[in-house]
XYZ file of C-alpha atoms in Angstrom:
546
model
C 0.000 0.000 0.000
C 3.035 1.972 0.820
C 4.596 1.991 -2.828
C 1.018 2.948 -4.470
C 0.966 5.955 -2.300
C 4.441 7.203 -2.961
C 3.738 6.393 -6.547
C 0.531 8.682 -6.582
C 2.676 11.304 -4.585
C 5.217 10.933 -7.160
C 2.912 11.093 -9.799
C 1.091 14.408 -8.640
C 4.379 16.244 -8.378
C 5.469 15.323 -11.485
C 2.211 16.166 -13.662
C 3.398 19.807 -12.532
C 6.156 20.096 -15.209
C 4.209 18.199 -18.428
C 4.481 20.925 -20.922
C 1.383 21.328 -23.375
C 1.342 18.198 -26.218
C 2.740 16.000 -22.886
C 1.341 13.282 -20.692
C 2.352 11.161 -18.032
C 2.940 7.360 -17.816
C 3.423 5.376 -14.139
C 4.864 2.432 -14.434
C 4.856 -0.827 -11.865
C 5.866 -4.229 -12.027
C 6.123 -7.307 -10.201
C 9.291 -8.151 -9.905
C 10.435 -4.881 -9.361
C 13.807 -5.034 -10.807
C 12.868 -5.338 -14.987
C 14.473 -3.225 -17.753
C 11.651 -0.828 -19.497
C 11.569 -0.089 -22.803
C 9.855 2.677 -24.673
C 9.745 2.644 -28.369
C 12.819 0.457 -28.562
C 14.685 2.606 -26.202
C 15.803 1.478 -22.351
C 14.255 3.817 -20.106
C 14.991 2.117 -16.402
C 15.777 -0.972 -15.003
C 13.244 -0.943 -11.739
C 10.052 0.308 -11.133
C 8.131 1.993 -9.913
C 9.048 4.164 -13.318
C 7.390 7.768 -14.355
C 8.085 9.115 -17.656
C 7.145 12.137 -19.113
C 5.978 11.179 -22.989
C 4.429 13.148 -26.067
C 0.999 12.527 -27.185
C 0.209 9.526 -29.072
C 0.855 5.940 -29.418
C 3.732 4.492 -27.831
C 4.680 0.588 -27.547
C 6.267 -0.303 -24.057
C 8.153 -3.232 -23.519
C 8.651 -4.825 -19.964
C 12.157 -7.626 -19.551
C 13.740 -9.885 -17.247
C 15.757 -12.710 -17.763
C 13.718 -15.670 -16.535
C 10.619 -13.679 -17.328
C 7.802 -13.593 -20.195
C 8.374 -10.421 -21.583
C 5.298 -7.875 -21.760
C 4.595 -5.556 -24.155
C 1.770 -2.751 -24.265
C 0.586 -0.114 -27.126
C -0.071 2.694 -24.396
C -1.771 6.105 -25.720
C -0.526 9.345 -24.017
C -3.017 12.369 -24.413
C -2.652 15.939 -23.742
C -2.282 16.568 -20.077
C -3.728 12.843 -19.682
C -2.124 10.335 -16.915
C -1.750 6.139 -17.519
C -0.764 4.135 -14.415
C -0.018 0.545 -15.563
C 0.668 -2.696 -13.820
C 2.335 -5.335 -15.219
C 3.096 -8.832 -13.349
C 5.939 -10.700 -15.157
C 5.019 -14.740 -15.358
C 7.528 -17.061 -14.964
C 9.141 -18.836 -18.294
C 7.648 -22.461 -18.473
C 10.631 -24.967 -18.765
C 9.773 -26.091 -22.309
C 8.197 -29.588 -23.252
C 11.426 -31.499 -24.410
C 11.496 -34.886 -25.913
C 13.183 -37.648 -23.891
C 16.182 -37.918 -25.962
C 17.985 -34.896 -27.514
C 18.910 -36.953 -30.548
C 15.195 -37.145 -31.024
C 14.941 -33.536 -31.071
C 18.077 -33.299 -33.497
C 17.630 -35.467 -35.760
C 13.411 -36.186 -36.359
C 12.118 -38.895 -38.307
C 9.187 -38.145 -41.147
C 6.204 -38.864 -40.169
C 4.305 -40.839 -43.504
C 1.942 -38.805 -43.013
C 3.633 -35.271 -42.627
C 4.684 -32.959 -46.018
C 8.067 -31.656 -46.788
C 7.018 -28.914 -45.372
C 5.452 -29.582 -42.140
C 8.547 -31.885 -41.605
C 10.501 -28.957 -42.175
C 8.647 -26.473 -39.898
C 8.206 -29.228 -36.875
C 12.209 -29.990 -37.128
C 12.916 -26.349 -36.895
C 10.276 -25.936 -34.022
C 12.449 -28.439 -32.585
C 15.641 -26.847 -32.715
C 14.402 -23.890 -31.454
C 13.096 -25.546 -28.262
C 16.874 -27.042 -28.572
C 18.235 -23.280 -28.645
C 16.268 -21.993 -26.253
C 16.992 -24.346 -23.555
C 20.410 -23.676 -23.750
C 19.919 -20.078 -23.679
C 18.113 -20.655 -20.341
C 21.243 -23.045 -19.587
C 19.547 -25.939 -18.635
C 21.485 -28.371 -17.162
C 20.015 -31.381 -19.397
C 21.764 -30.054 -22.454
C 24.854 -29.264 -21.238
C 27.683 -30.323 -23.354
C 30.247 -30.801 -21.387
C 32.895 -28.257 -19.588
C 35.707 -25.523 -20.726
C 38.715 -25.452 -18.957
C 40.060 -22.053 -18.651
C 44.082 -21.885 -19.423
C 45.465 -18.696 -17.712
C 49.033 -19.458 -18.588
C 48.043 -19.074 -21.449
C 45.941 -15.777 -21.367
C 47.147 -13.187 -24.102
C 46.506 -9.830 -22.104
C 47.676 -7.532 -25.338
C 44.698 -9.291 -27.396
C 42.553 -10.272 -24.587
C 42.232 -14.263 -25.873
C 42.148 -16.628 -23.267
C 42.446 -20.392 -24.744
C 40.206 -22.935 -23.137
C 40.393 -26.565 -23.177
C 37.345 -28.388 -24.030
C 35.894 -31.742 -22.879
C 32.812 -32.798 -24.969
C 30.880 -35.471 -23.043
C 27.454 -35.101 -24.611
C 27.009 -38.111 -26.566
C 25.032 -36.811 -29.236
C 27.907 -34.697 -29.729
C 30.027 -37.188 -31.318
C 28.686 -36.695 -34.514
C 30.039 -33.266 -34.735
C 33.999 -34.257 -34.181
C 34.434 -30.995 -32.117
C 37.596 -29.433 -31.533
C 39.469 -29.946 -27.520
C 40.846 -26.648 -27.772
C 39.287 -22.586 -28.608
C 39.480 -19.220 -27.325
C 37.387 -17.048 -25.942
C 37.777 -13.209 -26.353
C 37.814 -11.236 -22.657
C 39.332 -8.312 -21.273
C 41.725 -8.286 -18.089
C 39.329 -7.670 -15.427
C 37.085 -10.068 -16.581
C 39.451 -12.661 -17.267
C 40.315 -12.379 -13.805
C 37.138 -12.676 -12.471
C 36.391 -15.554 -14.458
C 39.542 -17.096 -13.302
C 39.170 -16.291 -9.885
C 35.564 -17.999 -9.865
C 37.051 -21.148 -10.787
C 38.750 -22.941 -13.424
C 35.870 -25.072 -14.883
C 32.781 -23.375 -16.793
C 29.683 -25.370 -18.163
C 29.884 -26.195 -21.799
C 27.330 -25.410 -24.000
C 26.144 -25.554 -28.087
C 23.924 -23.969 -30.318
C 22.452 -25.753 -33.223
C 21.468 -24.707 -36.791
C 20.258 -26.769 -39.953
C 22.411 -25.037 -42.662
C 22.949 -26.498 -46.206
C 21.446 -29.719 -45.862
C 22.926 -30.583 -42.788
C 22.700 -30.004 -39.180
C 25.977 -27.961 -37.790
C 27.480 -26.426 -33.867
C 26.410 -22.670 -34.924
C 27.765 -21.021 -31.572
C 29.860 -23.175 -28.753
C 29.560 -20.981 -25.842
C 30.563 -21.240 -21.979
C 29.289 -19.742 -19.181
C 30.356 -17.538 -16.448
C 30.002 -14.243 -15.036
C 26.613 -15.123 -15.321
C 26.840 -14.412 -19.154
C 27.407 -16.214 -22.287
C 31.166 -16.058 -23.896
C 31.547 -17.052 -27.817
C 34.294 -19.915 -27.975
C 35.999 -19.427 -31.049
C 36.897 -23.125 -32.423
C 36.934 -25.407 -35.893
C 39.482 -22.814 -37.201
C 42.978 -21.175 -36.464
C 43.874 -17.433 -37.373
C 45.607 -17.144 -40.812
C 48.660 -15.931 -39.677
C 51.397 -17.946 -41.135
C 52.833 -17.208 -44.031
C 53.195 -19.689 -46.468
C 53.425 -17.997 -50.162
C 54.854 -14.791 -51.510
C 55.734 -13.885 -54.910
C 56.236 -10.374 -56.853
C 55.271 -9.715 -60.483
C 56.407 -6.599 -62.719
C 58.852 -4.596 -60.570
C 56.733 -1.551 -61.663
C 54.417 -0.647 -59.095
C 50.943 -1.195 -59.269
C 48.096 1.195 -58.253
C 44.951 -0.633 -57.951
C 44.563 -4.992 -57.405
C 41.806 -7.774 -57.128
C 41.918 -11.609 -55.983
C 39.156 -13.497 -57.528
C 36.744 -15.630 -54.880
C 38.891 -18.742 -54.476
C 41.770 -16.448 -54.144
C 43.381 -18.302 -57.544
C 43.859 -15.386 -59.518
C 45.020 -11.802 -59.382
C 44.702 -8.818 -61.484
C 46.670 -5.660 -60.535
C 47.062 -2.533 -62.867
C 49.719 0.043 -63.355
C 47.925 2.896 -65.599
C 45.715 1.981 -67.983
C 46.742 -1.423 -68.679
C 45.693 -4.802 -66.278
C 47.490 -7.801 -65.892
C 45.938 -11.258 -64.651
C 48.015 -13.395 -62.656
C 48.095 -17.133 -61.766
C 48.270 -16.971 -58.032
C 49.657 -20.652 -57.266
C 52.886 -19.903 -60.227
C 52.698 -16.329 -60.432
C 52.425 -16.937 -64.201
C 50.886 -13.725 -65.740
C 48.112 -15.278 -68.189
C 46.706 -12.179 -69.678
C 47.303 -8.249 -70.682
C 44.168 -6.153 -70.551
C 44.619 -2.996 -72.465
C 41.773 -0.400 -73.787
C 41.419 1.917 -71.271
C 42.832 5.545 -72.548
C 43.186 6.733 -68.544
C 43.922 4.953 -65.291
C 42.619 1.966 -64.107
C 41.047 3.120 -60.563
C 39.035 0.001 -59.680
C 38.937 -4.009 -59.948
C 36.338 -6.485 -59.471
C 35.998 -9.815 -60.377
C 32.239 -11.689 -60.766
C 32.196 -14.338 -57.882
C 31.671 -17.220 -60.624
C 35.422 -15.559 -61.566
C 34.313 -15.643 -65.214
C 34.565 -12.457 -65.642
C 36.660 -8.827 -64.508
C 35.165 -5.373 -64.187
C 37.809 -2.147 -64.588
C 36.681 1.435 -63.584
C 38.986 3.997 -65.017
C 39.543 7.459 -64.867
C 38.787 7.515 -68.739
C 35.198 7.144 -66.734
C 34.353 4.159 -68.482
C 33.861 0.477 -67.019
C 34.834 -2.298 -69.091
C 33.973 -6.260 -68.740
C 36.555 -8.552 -69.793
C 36.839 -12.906 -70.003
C 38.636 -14.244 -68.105
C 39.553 -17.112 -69.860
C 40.499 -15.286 -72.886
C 41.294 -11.675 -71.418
C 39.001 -10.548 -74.785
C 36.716 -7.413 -74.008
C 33.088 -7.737 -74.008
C 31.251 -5.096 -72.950
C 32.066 -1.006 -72.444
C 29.829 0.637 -69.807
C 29.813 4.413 -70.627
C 27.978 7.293 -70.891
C 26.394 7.423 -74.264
C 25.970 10.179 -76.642
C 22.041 10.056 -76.786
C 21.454 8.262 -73.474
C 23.715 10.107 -71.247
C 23.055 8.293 -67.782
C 26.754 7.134 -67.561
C 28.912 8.367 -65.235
C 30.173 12.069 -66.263
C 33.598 11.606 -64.354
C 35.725 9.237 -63.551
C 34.741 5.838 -61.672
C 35.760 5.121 -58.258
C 35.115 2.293 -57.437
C 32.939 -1.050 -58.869
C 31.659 -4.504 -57.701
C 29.536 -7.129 -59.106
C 26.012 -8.748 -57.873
C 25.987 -12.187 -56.801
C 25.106 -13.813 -60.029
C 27.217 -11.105 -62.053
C 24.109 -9.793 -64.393
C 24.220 -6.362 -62.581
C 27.542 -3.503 -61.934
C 27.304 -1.161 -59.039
C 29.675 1.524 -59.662
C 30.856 4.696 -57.955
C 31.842 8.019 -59.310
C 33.569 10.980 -58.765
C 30.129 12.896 -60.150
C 28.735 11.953 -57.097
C 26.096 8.969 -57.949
C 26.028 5.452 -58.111
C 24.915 3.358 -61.147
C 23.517 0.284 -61.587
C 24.246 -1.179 -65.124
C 22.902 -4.050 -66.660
C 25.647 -6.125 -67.850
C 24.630 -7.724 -71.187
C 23.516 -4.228 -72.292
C 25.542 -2.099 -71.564
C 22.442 -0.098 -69.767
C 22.017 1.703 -66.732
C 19.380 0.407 -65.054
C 19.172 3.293 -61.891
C 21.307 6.268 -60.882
C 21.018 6.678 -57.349
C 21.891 10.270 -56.085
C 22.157 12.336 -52.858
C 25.835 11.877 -51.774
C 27.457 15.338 -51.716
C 31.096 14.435 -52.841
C 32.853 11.924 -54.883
C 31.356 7.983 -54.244
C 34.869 6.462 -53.214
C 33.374 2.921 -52.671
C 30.823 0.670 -53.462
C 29.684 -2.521 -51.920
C 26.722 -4.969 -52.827
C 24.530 -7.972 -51.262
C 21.136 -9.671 -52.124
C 19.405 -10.399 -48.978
C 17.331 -13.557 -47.922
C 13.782 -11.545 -49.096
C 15.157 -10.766 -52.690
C 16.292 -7.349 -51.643
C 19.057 -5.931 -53.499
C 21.201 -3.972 -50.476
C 24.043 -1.465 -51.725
C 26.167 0.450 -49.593
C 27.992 3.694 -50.607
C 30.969 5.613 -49.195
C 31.854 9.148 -50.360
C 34.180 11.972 -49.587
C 30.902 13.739 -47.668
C 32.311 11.632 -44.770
C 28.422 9.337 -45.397
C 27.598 6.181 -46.372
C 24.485 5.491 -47.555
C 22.274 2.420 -47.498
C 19.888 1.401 -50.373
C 16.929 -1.305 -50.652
C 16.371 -1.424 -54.339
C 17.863 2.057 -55.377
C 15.872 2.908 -52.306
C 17.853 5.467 -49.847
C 16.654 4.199 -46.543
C 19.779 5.001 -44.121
C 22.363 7.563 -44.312
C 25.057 6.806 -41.835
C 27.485 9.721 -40.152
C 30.294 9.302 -37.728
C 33.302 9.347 -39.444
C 35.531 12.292 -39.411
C 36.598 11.576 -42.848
C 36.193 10.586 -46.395
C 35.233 6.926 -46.727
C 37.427 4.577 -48.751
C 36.393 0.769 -48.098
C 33.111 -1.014 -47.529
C 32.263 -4.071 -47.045
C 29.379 -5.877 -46.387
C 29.019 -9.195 -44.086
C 27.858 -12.707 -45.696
C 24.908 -12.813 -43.575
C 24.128 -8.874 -44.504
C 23.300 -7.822 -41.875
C 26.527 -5.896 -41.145
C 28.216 -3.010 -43.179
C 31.782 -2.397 -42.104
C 33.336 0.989 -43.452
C 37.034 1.949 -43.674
C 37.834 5.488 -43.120
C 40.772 8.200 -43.852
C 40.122 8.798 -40.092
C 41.938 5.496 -39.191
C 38.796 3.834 -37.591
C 36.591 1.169 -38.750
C 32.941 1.217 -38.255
C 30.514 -1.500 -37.841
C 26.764 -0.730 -38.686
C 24.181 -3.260 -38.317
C 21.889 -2.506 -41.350
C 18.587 -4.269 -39.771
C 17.747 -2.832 -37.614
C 20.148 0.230 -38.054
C 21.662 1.192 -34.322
C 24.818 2.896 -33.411
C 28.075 1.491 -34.801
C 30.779 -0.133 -32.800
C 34.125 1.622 -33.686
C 37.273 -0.395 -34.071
C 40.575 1.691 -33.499
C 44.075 0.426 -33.875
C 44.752 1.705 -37.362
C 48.142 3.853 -37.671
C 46.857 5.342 -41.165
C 43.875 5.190 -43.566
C 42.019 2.113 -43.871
C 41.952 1.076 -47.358
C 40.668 -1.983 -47.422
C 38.185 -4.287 -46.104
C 37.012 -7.964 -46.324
C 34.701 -10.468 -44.115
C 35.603 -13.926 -43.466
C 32.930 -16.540 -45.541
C 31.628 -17.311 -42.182
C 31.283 -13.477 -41.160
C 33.082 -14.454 -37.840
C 36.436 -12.461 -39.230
C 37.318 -9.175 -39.937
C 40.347 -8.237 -41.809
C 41.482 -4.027 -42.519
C 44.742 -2.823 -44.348
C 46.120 -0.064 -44.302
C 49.650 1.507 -45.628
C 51.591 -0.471 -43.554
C 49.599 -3.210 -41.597
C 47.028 -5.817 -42.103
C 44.755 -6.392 -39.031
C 42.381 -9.504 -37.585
C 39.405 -8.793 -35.757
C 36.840 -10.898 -34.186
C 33.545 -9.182 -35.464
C 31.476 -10.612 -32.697
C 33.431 -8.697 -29.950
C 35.299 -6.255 -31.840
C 38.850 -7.525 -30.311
C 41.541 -6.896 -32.287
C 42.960 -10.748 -32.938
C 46.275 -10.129 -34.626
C 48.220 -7.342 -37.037
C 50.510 -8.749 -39.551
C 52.986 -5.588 -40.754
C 52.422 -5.782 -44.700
C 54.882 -3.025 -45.840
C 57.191 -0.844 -44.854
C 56.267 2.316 -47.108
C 54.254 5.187 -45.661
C 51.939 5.294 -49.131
C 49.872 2.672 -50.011
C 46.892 2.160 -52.849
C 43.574 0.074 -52.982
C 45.304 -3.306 -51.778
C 43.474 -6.511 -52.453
C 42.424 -8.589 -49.604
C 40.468 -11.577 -49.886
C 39.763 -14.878 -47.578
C 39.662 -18.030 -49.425
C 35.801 -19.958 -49.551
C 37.014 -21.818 -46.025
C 38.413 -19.021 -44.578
C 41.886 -21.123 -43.806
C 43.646 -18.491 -46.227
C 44.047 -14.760 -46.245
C 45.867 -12.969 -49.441
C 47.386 -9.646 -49.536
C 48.278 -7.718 -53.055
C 50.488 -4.831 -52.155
C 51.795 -1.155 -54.185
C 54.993 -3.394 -55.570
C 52.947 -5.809 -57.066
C 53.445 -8.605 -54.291
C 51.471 -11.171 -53.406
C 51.037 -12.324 -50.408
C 49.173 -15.867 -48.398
C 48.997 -16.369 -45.045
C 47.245 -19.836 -43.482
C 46.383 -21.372 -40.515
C 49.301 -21.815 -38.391
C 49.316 -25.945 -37.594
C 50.152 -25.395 -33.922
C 48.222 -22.145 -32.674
C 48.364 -18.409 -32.495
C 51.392 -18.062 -30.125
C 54.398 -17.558 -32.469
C 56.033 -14.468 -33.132
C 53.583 -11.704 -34.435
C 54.523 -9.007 -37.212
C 55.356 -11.775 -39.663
C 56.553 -10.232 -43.122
């Protein structure tokens, strides 16, 4: 009776200072202690809670772990007052089946279609999930081992020895060692609260075939990503130089097999495993500012300061198609091209140009398809993935110090923050993150649905010039004029820096993983190639290799 009093008090004395087009919502829960949410944004974490809101509709959302979440549409009137009440319900364990091989791998029912097969089996790894989110004891997986000898304070990685004892986990052939990513303090805590942490896996059905998504442990009472099934590729294993001249702009192919690099106007294609040079592109009359290659690798793209684009074979290194701005259709670019890259199934160009738009040209023809404006500067860089509903998602970087995110030629976000031009995108193979590479020295990463604030990577001694995701989207790697950098996208930890050259200028390098992520290559200014892999026995060498 108490708290409803001083809420009413409260209440009264706060209705004083709503301002005209204002009203008042008081807030109370059971448990007290629950984080509040107003439109998406945390406004508390107890209650009683009295906000002060505009008139109008606003959705509230009531959380705490354990808890069913509530969620109201609450409408605020002029001058008006809501008191609410909310009691959060405990979360009912879920109904499991008796054996959690039945739940991973389901038989057919005769009776059931392909498609309620498929829906059931999904309900069931969700029920699979979610119990381990609530770390129930029943699907533990075994235990982590924390190694503090072994703790790498510069990088915060901490290995961890795993013992799998599931049985259904045999199928899997998991790893016995990882890392986890954590910061002094916490490492120490963690250590301090005891060696052994309780083992857990998440589970996805993902080409065909059921796959460990996430292996996590637990302490801290939080969730820590193990990082397993792959090393860092640090070790270098291949490097070869072409023409002495120096080169100003390169490109590896998908597979990381072949490499084009161009010093003015005329490319060269190289056989990455010989360093054979297989073809000489020349047409261009200026420059060569851009590379891309299609990901089937049948074909290159060139952007040139002549601002043209031209397609070339591969196989043959014969020209095919000239993208330009024509005399009677003048929707090419009307200055020179920045920066291209191909859709997934290579029928479309996104390019970026110095007259401030971005084009989408249809290959075949020759045609621009859309001209997307509204960057104020040069478009410095260009990046481009289909998402899951058919949506065609590019991202541009300009001089304005923007990037800008379009749905279908759509402009939907414009993104600010960094305190200089942009000169790298890249987008992330799941799409939903966009990772920008600045003349400011940071890197940004922006979730593109929904859009929130970025998390800023800083390490970078100079520009960053270029960007690329591991296949897997679990690895970041950044260049810049003299250093090539790791970073574990989840956390944002910086994982490793390989120095890459020894000269204060630099160019568009070429940086590519290969399809298993095992393999990182480098194309520098002097026309060098570079291919780190996996090291065989772990990420504790010497650092800075050359």
């Amino acid at each position: 009776m108490k708290k409803f009093t001083l809420v009413a008090s409260l209440l009264c004395l706060f209705s004083l200072s709503v301002q005209a087009g204002e009203g008042s919502l008081a807030l109370t829960s059971e448990p007290r202690e629950a984080e509040v949410y107003i439109n998406g944004e945390l406004k508390g974490n107890t209650t009683p809670l009295i906000l002060r809101l505009p008139e109008g509709k606003h959705q509230v959302e009531i959380k705490k772990a354990g808890k069913q979440s509530v969620n109201l549409e609450i409408v605020i009137a002029d001058g008006a007052v809501v008191s609410q009440k909310v009691t959060l319900l405990d979360i009912a364990p879920p109904q499991l089946p008796t054996k959690i091989s039945d739940m991973l791998h389901p038989i057919r029912d005769v009776f059931e279609t392909t498609a309620e097969f498929k829906e059931r089996r999904q309900q069931l790894l969700d029920t699979f999930n979610q119990a381990v989110q609530q770390q129930d004891s029943r699907y533990q997986a075994g235990v982590a081992y924390l190694n503090k000898n072994g703790y790498d304070i510069e990088n915060a990685i901490f290995p961890v020895r795993l013992e799998w004892q599931a049985s259904w986990l045999k199928e899997f052939k998991l790893p016995e060692k990882g890392h986890i990513i954590a910061l002094r303090d916490d490492a120490k805590q963690l250590w301090e609260a005891g060696e052994q942490k309780p083992l857990y896996v998440y589970v996805e059905f993902k080409d065909n075939q059921l796959k460990v998504s996430q292996p996590i442990l637990v302490g801290l009472e939080k969730e820590w990503t193990i990082n397993i099934n792959k090393q860092l590729p640090i070790h270098l294993q291949m490097t070869w130089q072409g023409d002495e001249e120096p080169i100003s702009v390169a490109a590896f192919n998908f597979d990381i097999s072949l490499f084009a690099s161009s010093r003015g106007s005329i490319i060269n294609l190289w056989e990455v495993s010989t360093g054979k040079k297989l073809h000489t592109l020349e047409g261009h009359k200026y420059d060569v500012s851009s590379l891309a290659f299609s990901q089937d690798g049948q074909t290159i793209a060139s952007g040139s300061m002549d601002n043209t684009i031209k397609v070339w074979e591969v196989s043959s290194g014969k020209l095919q198609h000239t993208l330009k701005n024509r005399l009677f259709f003048g929707n090419g670019h009307k200055d020179h091209v920045n920066s291209v890259a191909f859709s997934a199934n290579g029928k479309l160009i996104i390019s970026g140009g110095a007259d401030n738009t971005v084009k989408v040209w249809q290959v075949n023809k020759g045609e621009v398809l859309q001209t997307l404006k509204g960057h104020k500067d040069e478009v410095t860089s260009v990046a481009v993935r289909k998402r899951d509903d058919g949506i065609l998602m590019i991202a541009s970087g300009s001089q304005d110090k923007t990037i800008k995110l379009w749905f279908d030629g759509v402009p939907l976000y414009t993104f600010t923050g960094h305190q200089n031009s942009i000169l790298s995108l890249a987008i992330s193979p799941d799409g939903k993150l966009l990772a920008s590479g600045s003349r400011d020295k940071t890197i940004k990463l922006w979730p593109t649905v929904p859009c929130q604030r970025p998390r800023t990577l800083q390490g970078h001694q100079s520009e960053v010039i270029s960007l690329t995701f591991s296949p897997d989207g679990s690895l970041l790697a950044s260049v810049s004029a003299s250093e090539m950098k790791l970073w574990e996208v989840a956390s944002g930890a910086l994982l490793y820096t390989i120095e890459v050259s020894k000269k204060p200028e630099n160019f568009k390098s070429a940086v590519a993983f290969t399809q298993d992520g095992c393999q990182l290559a480098l194309g520098n200014e002097l026309n060098i190639v570079k291919i780190w892999g996996a090291n065989p026995v772990g990420i504790t060498q010497e650092k800075n290799d050359e």
